[in-house]
CSV table of C-alpha atoms and ligand atoms in Angstrom, one decimal:
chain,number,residue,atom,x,y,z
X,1,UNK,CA,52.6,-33.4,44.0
X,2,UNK,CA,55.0,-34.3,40.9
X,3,UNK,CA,57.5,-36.6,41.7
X,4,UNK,CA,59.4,-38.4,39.1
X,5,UNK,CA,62.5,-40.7,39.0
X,6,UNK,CA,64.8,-42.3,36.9
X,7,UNK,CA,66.1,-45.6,37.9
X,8,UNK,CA,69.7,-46.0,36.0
X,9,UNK,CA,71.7,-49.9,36.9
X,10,UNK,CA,74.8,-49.7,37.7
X,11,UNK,CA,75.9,-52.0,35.3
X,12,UNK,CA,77.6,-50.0,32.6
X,13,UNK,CA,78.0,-46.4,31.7
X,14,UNK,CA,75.1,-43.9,30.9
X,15,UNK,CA,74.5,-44.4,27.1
X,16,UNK,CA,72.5,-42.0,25.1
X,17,UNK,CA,69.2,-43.7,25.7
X,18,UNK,CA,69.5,-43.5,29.6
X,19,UNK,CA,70.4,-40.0,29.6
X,20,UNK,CA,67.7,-39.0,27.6
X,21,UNK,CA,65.4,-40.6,29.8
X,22,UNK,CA,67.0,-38.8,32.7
X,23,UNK,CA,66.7,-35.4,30.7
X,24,UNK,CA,63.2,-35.8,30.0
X,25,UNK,CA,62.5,-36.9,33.6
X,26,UNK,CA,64.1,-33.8,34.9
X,27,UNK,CA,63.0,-31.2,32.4
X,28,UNK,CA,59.3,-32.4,33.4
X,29,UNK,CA,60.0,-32.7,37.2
X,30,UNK,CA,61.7,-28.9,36.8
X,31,UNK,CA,58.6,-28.1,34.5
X,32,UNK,CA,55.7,-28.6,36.9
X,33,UNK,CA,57.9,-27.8,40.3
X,34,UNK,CA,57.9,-31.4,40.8
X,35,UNK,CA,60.5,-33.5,42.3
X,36,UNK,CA,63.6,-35.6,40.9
X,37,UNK,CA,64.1,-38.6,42.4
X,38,UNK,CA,67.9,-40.6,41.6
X,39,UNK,CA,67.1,-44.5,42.2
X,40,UNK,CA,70.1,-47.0,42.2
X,41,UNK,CA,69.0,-50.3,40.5
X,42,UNK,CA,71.7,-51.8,42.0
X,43,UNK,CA,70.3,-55.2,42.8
X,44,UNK,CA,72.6,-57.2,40.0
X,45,UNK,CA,75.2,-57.6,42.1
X,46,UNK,CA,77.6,-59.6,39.4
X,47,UNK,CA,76.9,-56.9,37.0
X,48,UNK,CA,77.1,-53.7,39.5
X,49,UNK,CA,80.2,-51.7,39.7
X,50,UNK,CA,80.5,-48.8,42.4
X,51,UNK,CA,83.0,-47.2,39.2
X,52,UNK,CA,79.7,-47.5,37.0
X,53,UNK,CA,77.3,-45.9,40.1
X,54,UNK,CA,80.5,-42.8,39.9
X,55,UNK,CA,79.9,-42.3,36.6
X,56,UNK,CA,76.4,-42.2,36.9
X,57,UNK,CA,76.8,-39.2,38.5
X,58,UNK,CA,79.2,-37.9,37.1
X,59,UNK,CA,77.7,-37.8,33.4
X,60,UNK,CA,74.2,-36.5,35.0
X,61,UNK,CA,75.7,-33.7,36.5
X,62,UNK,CA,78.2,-32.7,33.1
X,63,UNK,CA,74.6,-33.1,31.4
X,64,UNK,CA,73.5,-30.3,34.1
X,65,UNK,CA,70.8,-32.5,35.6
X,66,UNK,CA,70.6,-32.1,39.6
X,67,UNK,CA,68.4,-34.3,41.7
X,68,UNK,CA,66.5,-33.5,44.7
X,69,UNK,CA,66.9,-37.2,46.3
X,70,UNK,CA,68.7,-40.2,45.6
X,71,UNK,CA,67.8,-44.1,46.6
X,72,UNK,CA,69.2,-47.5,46.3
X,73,UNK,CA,67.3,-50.6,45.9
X,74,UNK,CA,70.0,-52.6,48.1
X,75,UNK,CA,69.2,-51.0,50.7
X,76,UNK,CA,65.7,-51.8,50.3
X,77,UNK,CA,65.7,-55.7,50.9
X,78,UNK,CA,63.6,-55.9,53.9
X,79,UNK,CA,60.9,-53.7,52.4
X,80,UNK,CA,60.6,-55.6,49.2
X,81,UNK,CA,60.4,-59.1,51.2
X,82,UNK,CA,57.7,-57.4,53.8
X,83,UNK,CA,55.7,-56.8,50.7
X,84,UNK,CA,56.1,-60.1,49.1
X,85,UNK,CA,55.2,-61.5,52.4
X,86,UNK,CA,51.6,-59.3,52.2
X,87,UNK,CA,51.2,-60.6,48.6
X,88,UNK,CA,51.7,-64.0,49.7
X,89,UNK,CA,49.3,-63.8,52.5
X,90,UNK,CA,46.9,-62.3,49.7
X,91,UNK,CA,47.5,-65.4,47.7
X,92,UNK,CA,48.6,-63.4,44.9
X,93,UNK,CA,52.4,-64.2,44.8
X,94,UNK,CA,52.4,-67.9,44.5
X,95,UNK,CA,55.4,-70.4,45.1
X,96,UNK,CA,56.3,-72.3,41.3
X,97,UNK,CA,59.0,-75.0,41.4
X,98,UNK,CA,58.9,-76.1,37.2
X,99,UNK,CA,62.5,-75.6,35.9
X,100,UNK,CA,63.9,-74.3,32.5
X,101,UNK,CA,63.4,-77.0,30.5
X,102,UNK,CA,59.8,-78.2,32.0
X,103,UNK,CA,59.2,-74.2,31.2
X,104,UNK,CA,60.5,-74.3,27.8
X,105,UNK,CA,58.4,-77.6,26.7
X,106,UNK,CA,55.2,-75.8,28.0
X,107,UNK,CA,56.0,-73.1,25.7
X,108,UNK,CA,57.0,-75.2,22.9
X,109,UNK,CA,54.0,-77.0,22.8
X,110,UNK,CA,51.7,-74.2,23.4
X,111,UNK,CA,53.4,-72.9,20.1
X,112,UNK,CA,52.9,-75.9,18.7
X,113,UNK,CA,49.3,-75.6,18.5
X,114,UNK,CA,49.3,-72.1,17.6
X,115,UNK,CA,48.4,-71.0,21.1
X,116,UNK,CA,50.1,-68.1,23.1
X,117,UNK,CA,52.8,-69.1,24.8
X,118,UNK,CA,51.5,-68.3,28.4
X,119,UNK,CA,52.5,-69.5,32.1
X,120,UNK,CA,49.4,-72.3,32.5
X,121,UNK,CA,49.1,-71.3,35.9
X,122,UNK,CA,50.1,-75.1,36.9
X,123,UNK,CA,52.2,-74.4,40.1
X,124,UNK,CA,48.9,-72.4,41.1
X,125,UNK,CA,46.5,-75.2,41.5
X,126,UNK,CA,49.4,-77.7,43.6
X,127,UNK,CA,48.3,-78.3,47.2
X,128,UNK,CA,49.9,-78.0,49.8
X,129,UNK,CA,51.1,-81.4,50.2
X,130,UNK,CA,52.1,-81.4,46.5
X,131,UNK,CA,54.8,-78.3,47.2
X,132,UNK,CA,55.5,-79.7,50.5
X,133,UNK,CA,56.7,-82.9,48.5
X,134,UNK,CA,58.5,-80.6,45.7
X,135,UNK,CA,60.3,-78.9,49.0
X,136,UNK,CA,60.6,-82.1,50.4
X,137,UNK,CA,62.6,-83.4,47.3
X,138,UNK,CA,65.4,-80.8,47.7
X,139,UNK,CA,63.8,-77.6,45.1
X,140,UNK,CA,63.3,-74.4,46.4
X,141,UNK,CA,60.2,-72.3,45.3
X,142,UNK,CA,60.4,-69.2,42.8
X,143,UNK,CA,57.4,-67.7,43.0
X,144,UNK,CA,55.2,-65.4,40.5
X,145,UNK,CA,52.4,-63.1,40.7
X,146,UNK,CA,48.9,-63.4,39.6
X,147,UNK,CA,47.5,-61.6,37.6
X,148,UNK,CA,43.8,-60.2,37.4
X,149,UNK,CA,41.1,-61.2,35.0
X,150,UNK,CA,40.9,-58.4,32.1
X,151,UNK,CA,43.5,-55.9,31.1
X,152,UNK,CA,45.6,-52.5,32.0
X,153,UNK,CA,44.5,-49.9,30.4
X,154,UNK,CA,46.2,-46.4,30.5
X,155,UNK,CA,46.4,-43.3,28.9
X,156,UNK,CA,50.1,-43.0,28.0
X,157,UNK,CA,50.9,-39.5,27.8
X,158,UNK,CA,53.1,-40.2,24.8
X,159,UNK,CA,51.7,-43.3,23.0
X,160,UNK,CA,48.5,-42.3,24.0
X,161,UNK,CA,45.5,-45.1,25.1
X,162,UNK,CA,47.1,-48.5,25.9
X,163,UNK,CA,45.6,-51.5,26.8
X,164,UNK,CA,46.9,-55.2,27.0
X,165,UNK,CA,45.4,-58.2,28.0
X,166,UNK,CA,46.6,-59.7,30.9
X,167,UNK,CA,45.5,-63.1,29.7
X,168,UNK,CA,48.5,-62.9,27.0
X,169,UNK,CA,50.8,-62.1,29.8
X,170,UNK,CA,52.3,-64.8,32.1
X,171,UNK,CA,52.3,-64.3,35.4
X,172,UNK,CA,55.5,-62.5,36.2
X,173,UNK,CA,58.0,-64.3,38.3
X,174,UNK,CA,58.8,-61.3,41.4
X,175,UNK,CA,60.8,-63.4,43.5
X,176,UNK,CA,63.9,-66.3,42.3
X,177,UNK,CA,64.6,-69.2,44.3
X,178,UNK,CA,67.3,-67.7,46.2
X,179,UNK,CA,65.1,-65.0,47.4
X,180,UNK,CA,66.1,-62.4,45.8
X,181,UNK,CA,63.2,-59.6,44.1
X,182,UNK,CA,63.2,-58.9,40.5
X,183,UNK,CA,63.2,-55.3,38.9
X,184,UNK,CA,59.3,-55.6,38.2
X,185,UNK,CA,58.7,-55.9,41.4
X,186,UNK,CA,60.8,-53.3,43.1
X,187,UNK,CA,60.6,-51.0,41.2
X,188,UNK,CA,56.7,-50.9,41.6
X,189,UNK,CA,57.2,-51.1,45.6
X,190,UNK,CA,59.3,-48.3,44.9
X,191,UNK,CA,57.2,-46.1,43.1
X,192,UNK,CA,54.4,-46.1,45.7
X,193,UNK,CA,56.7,-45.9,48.6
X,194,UNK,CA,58.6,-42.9,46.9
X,195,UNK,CA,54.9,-41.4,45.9
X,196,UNK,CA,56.5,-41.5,42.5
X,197,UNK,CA,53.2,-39.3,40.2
X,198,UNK,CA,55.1,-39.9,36.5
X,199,UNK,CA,56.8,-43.3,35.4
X,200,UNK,CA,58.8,-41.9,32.5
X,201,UNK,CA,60.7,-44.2,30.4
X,202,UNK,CA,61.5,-46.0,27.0
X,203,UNK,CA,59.0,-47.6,25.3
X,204,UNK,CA,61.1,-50.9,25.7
X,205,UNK,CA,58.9,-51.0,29.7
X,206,UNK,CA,55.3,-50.8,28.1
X,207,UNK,CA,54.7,-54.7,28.4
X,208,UNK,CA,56.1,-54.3,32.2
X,209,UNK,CA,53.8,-51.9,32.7
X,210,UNK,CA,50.8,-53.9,32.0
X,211,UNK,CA,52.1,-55.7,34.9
X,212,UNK,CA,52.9,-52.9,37.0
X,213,UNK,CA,49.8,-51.4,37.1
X,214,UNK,CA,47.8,-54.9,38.4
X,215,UNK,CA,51.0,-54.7,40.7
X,216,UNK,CA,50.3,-51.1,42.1
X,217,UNK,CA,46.7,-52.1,42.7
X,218,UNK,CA,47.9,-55.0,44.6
X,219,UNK,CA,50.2,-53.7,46.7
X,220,UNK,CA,49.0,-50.1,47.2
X,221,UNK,CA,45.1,-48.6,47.9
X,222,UNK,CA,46.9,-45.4,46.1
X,223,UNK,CA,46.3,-44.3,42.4
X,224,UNK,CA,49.2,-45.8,40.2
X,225,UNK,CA,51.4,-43.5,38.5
X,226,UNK,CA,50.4,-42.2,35.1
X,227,UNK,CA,52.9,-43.6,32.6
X,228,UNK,CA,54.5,-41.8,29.6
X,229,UNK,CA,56.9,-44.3,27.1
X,230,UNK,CA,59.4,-42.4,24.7
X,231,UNK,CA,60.0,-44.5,21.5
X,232,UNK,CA,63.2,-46.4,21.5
X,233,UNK,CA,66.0,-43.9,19.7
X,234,UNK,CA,67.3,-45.8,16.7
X,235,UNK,CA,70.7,-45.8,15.7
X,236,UNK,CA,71.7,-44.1,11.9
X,237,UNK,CA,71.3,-47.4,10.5
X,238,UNK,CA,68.3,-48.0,12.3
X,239,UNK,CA,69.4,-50.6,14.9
X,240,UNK,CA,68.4,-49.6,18.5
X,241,UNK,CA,70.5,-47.6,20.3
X,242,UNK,CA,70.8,-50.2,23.1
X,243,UNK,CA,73.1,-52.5,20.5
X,244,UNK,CA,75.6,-49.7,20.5
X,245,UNK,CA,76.1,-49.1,23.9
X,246,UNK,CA,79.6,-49.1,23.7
X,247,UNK,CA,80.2,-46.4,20.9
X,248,UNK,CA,77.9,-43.9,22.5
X,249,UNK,CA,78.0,-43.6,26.1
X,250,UNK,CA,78.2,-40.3,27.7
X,251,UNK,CA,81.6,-41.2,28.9
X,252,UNK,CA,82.6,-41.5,25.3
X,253,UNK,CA,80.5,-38.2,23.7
X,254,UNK,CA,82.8,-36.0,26.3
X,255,UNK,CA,85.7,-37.4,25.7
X,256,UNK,CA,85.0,-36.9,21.9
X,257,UNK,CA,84.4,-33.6,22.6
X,258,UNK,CA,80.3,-33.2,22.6
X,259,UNK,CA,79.6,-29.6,24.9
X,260,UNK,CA,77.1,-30.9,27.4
X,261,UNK,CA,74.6,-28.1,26.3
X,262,UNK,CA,74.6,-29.8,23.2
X,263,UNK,CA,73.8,-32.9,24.1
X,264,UNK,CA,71.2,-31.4,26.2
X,265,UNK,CA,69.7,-29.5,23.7
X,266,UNK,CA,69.6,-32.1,20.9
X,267,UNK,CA,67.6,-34.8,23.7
X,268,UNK,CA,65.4,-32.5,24.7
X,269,UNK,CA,63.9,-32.2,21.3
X,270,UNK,CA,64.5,-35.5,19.7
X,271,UNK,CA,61.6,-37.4,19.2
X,272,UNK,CA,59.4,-33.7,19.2
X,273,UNK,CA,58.7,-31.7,15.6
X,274,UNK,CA,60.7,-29.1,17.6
X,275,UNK,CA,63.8,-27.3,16.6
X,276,UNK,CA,66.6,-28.0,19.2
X,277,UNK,CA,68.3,-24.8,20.1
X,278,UNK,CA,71.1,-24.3,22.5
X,279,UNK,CA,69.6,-22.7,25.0
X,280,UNK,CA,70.4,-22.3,28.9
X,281,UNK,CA,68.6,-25.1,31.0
X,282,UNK,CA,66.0,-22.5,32.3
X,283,UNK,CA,64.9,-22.4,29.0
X,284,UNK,CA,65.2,-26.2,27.9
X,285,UNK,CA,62.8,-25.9,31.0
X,286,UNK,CA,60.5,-23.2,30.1
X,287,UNK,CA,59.6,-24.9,26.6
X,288,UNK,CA,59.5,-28.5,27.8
X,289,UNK,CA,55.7,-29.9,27.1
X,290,UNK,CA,55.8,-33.7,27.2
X,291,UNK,CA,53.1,-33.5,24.6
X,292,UNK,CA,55.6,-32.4,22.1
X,293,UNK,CA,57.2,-36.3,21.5
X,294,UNK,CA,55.7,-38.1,19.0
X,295,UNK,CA,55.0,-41.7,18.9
X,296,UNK,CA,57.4,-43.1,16.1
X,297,UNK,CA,61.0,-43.4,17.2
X,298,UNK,CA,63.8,-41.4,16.4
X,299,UNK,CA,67.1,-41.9,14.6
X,300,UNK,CA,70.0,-40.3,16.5
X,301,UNK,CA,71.5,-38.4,13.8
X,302,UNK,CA,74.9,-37.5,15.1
X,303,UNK,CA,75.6,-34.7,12.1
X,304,UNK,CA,72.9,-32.8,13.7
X,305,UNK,CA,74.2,-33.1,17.0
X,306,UNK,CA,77.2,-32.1,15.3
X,307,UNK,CA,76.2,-28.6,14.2
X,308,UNK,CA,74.5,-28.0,18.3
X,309,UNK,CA,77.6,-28.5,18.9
X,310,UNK,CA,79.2,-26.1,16.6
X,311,UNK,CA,76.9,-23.1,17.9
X,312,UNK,CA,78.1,-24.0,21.3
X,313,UNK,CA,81.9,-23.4,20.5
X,314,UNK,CA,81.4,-20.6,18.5
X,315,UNK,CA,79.9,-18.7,21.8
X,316,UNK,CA,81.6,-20.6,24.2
X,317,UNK,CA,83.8,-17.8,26.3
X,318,UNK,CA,87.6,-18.4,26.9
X,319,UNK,CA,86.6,-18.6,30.8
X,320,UNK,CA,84.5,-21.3,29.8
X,321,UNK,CA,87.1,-23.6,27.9
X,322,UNK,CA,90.1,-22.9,29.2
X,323,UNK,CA,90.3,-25.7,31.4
X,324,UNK,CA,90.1,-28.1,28.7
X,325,UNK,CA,92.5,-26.3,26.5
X,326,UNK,CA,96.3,-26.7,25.7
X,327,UNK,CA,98.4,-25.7,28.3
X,328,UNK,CA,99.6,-22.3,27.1
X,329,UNK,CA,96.8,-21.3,24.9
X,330,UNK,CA,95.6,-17.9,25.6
X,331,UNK,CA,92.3,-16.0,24.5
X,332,UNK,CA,93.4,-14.7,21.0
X,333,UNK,CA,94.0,-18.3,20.3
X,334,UNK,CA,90.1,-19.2,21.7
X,335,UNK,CA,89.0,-16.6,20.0
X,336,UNK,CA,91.2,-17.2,16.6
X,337,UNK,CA,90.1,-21.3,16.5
X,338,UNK,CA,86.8,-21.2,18.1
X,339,UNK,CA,84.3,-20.7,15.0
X,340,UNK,CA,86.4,-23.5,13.3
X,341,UNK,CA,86.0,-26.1,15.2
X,342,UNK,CA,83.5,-28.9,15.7
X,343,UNK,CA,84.0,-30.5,18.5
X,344,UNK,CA,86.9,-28.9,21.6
X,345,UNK,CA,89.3,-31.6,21.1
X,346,UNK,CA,90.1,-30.3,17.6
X,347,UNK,CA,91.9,-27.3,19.6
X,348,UNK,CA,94.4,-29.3,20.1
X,349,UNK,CA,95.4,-29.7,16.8
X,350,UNK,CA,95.0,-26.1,15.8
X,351,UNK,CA,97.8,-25.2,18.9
X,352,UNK,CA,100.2,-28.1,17.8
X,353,UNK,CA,99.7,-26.0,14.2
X,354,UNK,CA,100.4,-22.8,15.5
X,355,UNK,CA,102.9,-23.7,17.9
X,356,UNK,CA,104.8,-27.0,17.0
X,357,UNK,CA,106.0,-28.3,14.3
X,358,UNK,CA,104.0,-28.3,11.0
X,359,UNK,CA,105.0,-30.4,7.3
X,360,UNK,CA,103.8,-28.2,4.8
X,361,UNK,CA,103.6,-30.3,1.1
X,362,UNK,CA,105.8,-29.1,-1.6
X,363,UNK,CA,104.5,-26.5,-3.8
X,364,UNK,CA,106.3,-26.0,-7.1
X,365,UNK,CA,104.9,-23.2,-8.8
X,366,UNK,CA,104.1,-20.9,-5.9
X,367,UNK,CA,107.7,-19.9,-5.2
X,368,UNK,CA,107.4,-16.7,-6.2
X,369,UNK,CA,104.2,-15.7,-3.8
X,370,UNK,CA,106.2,-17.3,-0.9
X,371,UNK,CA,109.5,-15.2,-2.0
X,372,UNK,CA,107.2,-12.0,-1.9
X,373,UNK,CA,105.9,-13.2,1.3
X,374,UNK,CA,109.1,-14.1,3.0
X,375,UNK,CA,110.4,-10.4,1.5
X,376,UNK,CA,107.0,-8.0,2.5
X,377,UNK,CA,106.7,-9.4,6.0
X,378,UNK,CA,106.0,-6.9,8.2
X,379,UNK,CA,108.4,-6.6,11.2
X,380,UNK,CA,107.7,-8.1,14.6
X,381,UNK,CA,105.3,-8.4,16.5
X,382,UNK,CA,102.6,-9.2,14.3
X,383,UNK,CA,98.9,-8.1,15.1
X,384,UNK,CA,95.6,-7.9,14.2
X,385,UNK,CA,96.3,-5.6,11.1
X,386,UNK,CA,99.0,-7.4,9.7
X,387,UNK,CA,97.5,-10.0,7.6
X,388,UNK,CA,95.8,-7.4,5.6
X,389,UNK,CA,99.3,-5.0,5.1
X,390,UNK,CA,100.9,-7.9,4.6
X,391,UNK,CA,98.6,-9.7,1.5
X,392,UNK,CA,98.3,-6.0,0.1
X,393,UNK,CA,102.1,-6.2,0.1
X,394,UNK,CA,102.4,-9.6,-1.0
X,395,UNK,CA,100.2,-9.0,-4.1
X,396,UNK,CA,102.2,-5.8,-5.3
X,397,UNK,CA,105.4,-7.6,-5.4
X,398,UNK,CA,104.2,-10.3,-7.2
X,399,UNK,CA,101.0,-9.5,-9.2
X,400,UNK,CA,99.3,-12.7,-7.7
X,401,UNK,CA,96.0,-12.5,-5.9
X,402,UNK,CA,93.2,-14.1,-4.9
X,403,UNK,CA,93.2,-17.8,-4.4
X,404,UNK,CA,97.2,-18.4,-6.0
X,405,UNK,CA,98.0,-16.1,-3.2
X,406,UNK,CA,96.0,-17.0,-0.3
X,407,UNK,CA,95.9,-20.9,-0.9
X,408,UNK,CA,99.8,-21.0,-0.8
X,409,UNK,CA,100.6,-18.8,2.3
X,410,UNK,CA,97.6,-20.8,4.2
X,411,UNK,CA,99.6,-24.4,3.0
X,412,UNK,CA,103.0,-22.9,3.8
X,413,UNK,CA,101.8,-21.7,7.0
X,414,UNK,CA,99.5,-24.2,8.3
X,415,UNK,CA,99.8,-27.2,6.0
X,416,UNK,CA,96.2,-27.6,6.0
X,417,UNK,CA,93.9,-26.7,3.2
X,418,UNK,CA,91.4,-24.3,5.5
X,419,UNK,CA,91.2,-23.1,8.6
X,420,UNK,CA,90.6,-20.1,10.8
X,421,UNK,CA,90.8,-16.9,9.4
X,422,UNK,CA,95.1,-16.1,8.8
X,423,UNK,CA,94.2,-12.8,10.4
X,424,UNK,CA,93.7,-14.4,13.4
X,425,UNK,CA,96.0,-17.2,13.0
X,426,UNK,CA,99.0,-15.0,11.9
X,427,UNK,CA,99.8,-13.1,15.4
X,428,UNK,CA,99.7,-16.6,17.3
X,429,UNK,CA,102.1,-18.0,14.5
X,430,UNK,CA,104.1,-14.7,15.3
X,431,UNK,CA,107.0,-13.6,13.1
X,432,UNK,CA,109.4,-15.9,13.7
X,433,UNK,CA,108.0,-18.8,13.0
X,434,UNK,CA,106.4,-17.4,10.0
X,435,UNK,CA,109.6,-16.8,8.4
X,436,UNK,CA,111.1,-19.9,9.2
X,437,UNK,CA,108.2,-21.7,7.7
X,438,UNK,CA,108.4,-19.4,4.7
X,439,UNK,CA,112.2,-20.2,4.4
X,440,UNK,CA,111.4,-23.9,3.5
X,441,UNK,CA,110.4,-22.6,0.4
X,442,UNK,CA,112.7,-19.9,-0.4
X,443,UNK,CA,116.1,-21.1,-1.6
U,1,LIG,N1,66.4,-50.0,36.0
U,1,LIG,C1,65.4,-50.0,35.0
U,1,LIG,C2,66.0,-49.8,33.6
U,1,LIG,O1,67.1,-49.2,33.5
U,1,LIG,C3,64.4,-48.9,35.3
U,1,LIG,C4,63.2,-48.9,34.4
U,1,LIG,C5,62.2,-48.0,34.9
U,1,LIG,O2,62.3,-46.8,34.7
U,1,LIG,O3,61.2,-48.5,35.5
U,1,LIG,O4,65.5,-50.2,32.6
């Protein structure tokens, strides 16, 4: 049975990053007629916001992603301490009382003599009068996990063979003073109580799950997951994405105007030597192969999501937009705008042009185009024909054509250099208005 999760915190909104990790999750759940599971990593209580959980699934769902269940690790508390109480019993979670500093002086000497900078295990060989003394004295045990002898090895199915010593790993800390579990740990109590098959995630984890994997043989008699790590997405300047939170979350892509089959489409193939298409999500489906990503991380090139997005607009229905358009714009002006635009949001400045008020700049030297013009208009209402009677017109009153007639009339009309096609523009304008812009010119 597939059964694959992805474990947002609640801590901020959905950037990029995240929702291609959800994507990719879903897409191979959907794939293989696996399950999706939706886990909360709502533990960080200072950090957590229930407006940041809202969003979460809110910008999954504009994305298109469903999920078959959904779990939250604060309601998991008593679990994750009955399992730290095995591990304890096991001897394998062991109580450490050393603070910062005494931490920070290991490490620095460690470095000092060119050795790795890893836990020395001292907390493990205290006795039990030794902590009883330390608890005595008013400090609270933390208490970390040890490790086995050798390494993790696993066959990512992105990165491919992985192994890492767990002799250059310290032993993780699961549990903090006050009691509370840490992410390594949950999440891998977690994964075997959710039967979880595929840990898919950012490459960012791959040094967690080293420790993850002695952790799942610890705590569970079950196979541990198989693991597949997508390279970290860089941004264009080749920062990681994670640094730019802020100017690319979700929240922020819609409300620049990104079509969520965009978005979708351009994820689902970044990282791969494939194409992206826009394509309905039964298809994103149909061609997913998790083989596909490569192992070298990708730049998020926002020109090319850009252009997805283009193709989306241009056969984007007026059912399916007119929700997010102008109050009062009808299908001819979907239809008349629509292969112009990038991104939705620019509708709104093509209505304010048809319908408000434009300022055109002066053009000395065209007057006598935009005298024809103003003269060979053809009478209300305007249609679909009358761009073309009209320019036929214009140009045998005044012997101009081409670009000294066209470039004019589309300033005087529009005050913008291009545009949709004036055919199309010219009936929304209607004759009215058209003469009255026209008559700014004409004296
Ligand atoms: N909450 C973790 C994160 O967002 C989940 C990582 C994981 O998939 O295990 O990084």
């Amino acid at each position: 049975m597939i059964k694959v999760r992805v474990a947002p915190s609640p801590t901020g909104y959905l950037h990029v990053g995240n929702a291609r990790t959800a994507l990719v999750n879903f897409l191979f759940a959907r794939a293989s007629g696996g399950r999706f599971l939706l886990r909360l990593d709502d533990t960080d209580t200072e950090r957590g916001r229930p407006e940041y959980e809202q969003a979460i699934y809110e910008d999954l769902r504009w994305l298109g992603l469903g999920w078959d269940e959904t779990a939250r690790q604060s309601d998991r508390y008593a679990r994750y301490a009955e399992c730290a109480e095995v591990l304890k019993q096991s001897g394998r979670l062991y109580p450490c009382f050393e603070n910062e500093d005494e931490l920070a002086a290991k490490r620095a000497s460690l470095i000092k003599r060119k050795l790795p900078p890893v836990y020395d295990r001292a907390a493990l060989a205290m006795t039990a009068s030794q902590r009883a003394a330390a608890e005595a004295g008013g400090k609270r045990p933390y208490w970390r996990f040890k490790l086995s002898e050798g390494m993790a090895a696993w066959h990512d199915l992105v990165l491919g063979e992985r192994k890492i010593r767990f002799g250059a790993v310290s032993d993780p800390v699961l549990i903090r003073a006050d009691g509370t579990p840490l992410y390594t740990f949950t999440s891998v109590v977690d994964d075997v109580d959710f039967g979880i098959s595929h840990v898919i995630r950012g490459e960012d984890h791959v040094s967690n799950t080293a420790v993850q994997i002695d952790l799942f043989r610890a705590i569970s008699t079950a196979m541990p997951p198989r693991f597949a790590h997508l390279p970290l997405i860089s941004g264009g300047e080749g920062e990681k994405l994670s640094k730019r939170i802020g100017s690319i979350s979700l929240k922020s892509l819609r409300k620049d105007g990104i079509e969520p089959e965009a978005l979708a489409a351009y994820l689902a193939r970044l990282g791969t030597n494939k194409d992206a298409q826009i394509l309905p999500m039964a298809d994103l489906i149909g061609r997913f192969n998790i083989a596909d990503f490569g192992r070298s991380p990708p730049r998020f090139d926002a020109r090319q999501l850009l252009v997805l997005n283009r193709k989306c607009l241009h056969a984007a229905s007026f059912s399916a937009v007119r929700d997010r358009l102008p109050e009062g714009a009808d299908e001819a002006f979907w239809l008349a705008i629509r292969g112009n635009l990038d991104m939705l949001t620019e509708a709104r400045r093509w209505w304010e042009i048809v319908t408000g008020e434009i300022t055109p700049p002066d053009m000395p030297g065209d007057e006598a185009v935009l005298r024809a013009a103003a003269d060979t208009l053809p009478p209300a209402p305007l249609g679909a024909e009358s761009w073309k009677i009209w320019t036929a017109a214009i140009m045998a009153a005044s012997g101009v054509k081409g670009r000294a007639l066209y470039h004019p009339l589309r300033l005087a009309l529009t005050a913008e250099d291009q545009g949709p096609e004036m055919a199309g523009l010219l009936p929304l304008i209607g004759h009215e208005r058209v003469l009255a812009r026209l008559g700014r010119f004409v004296v």
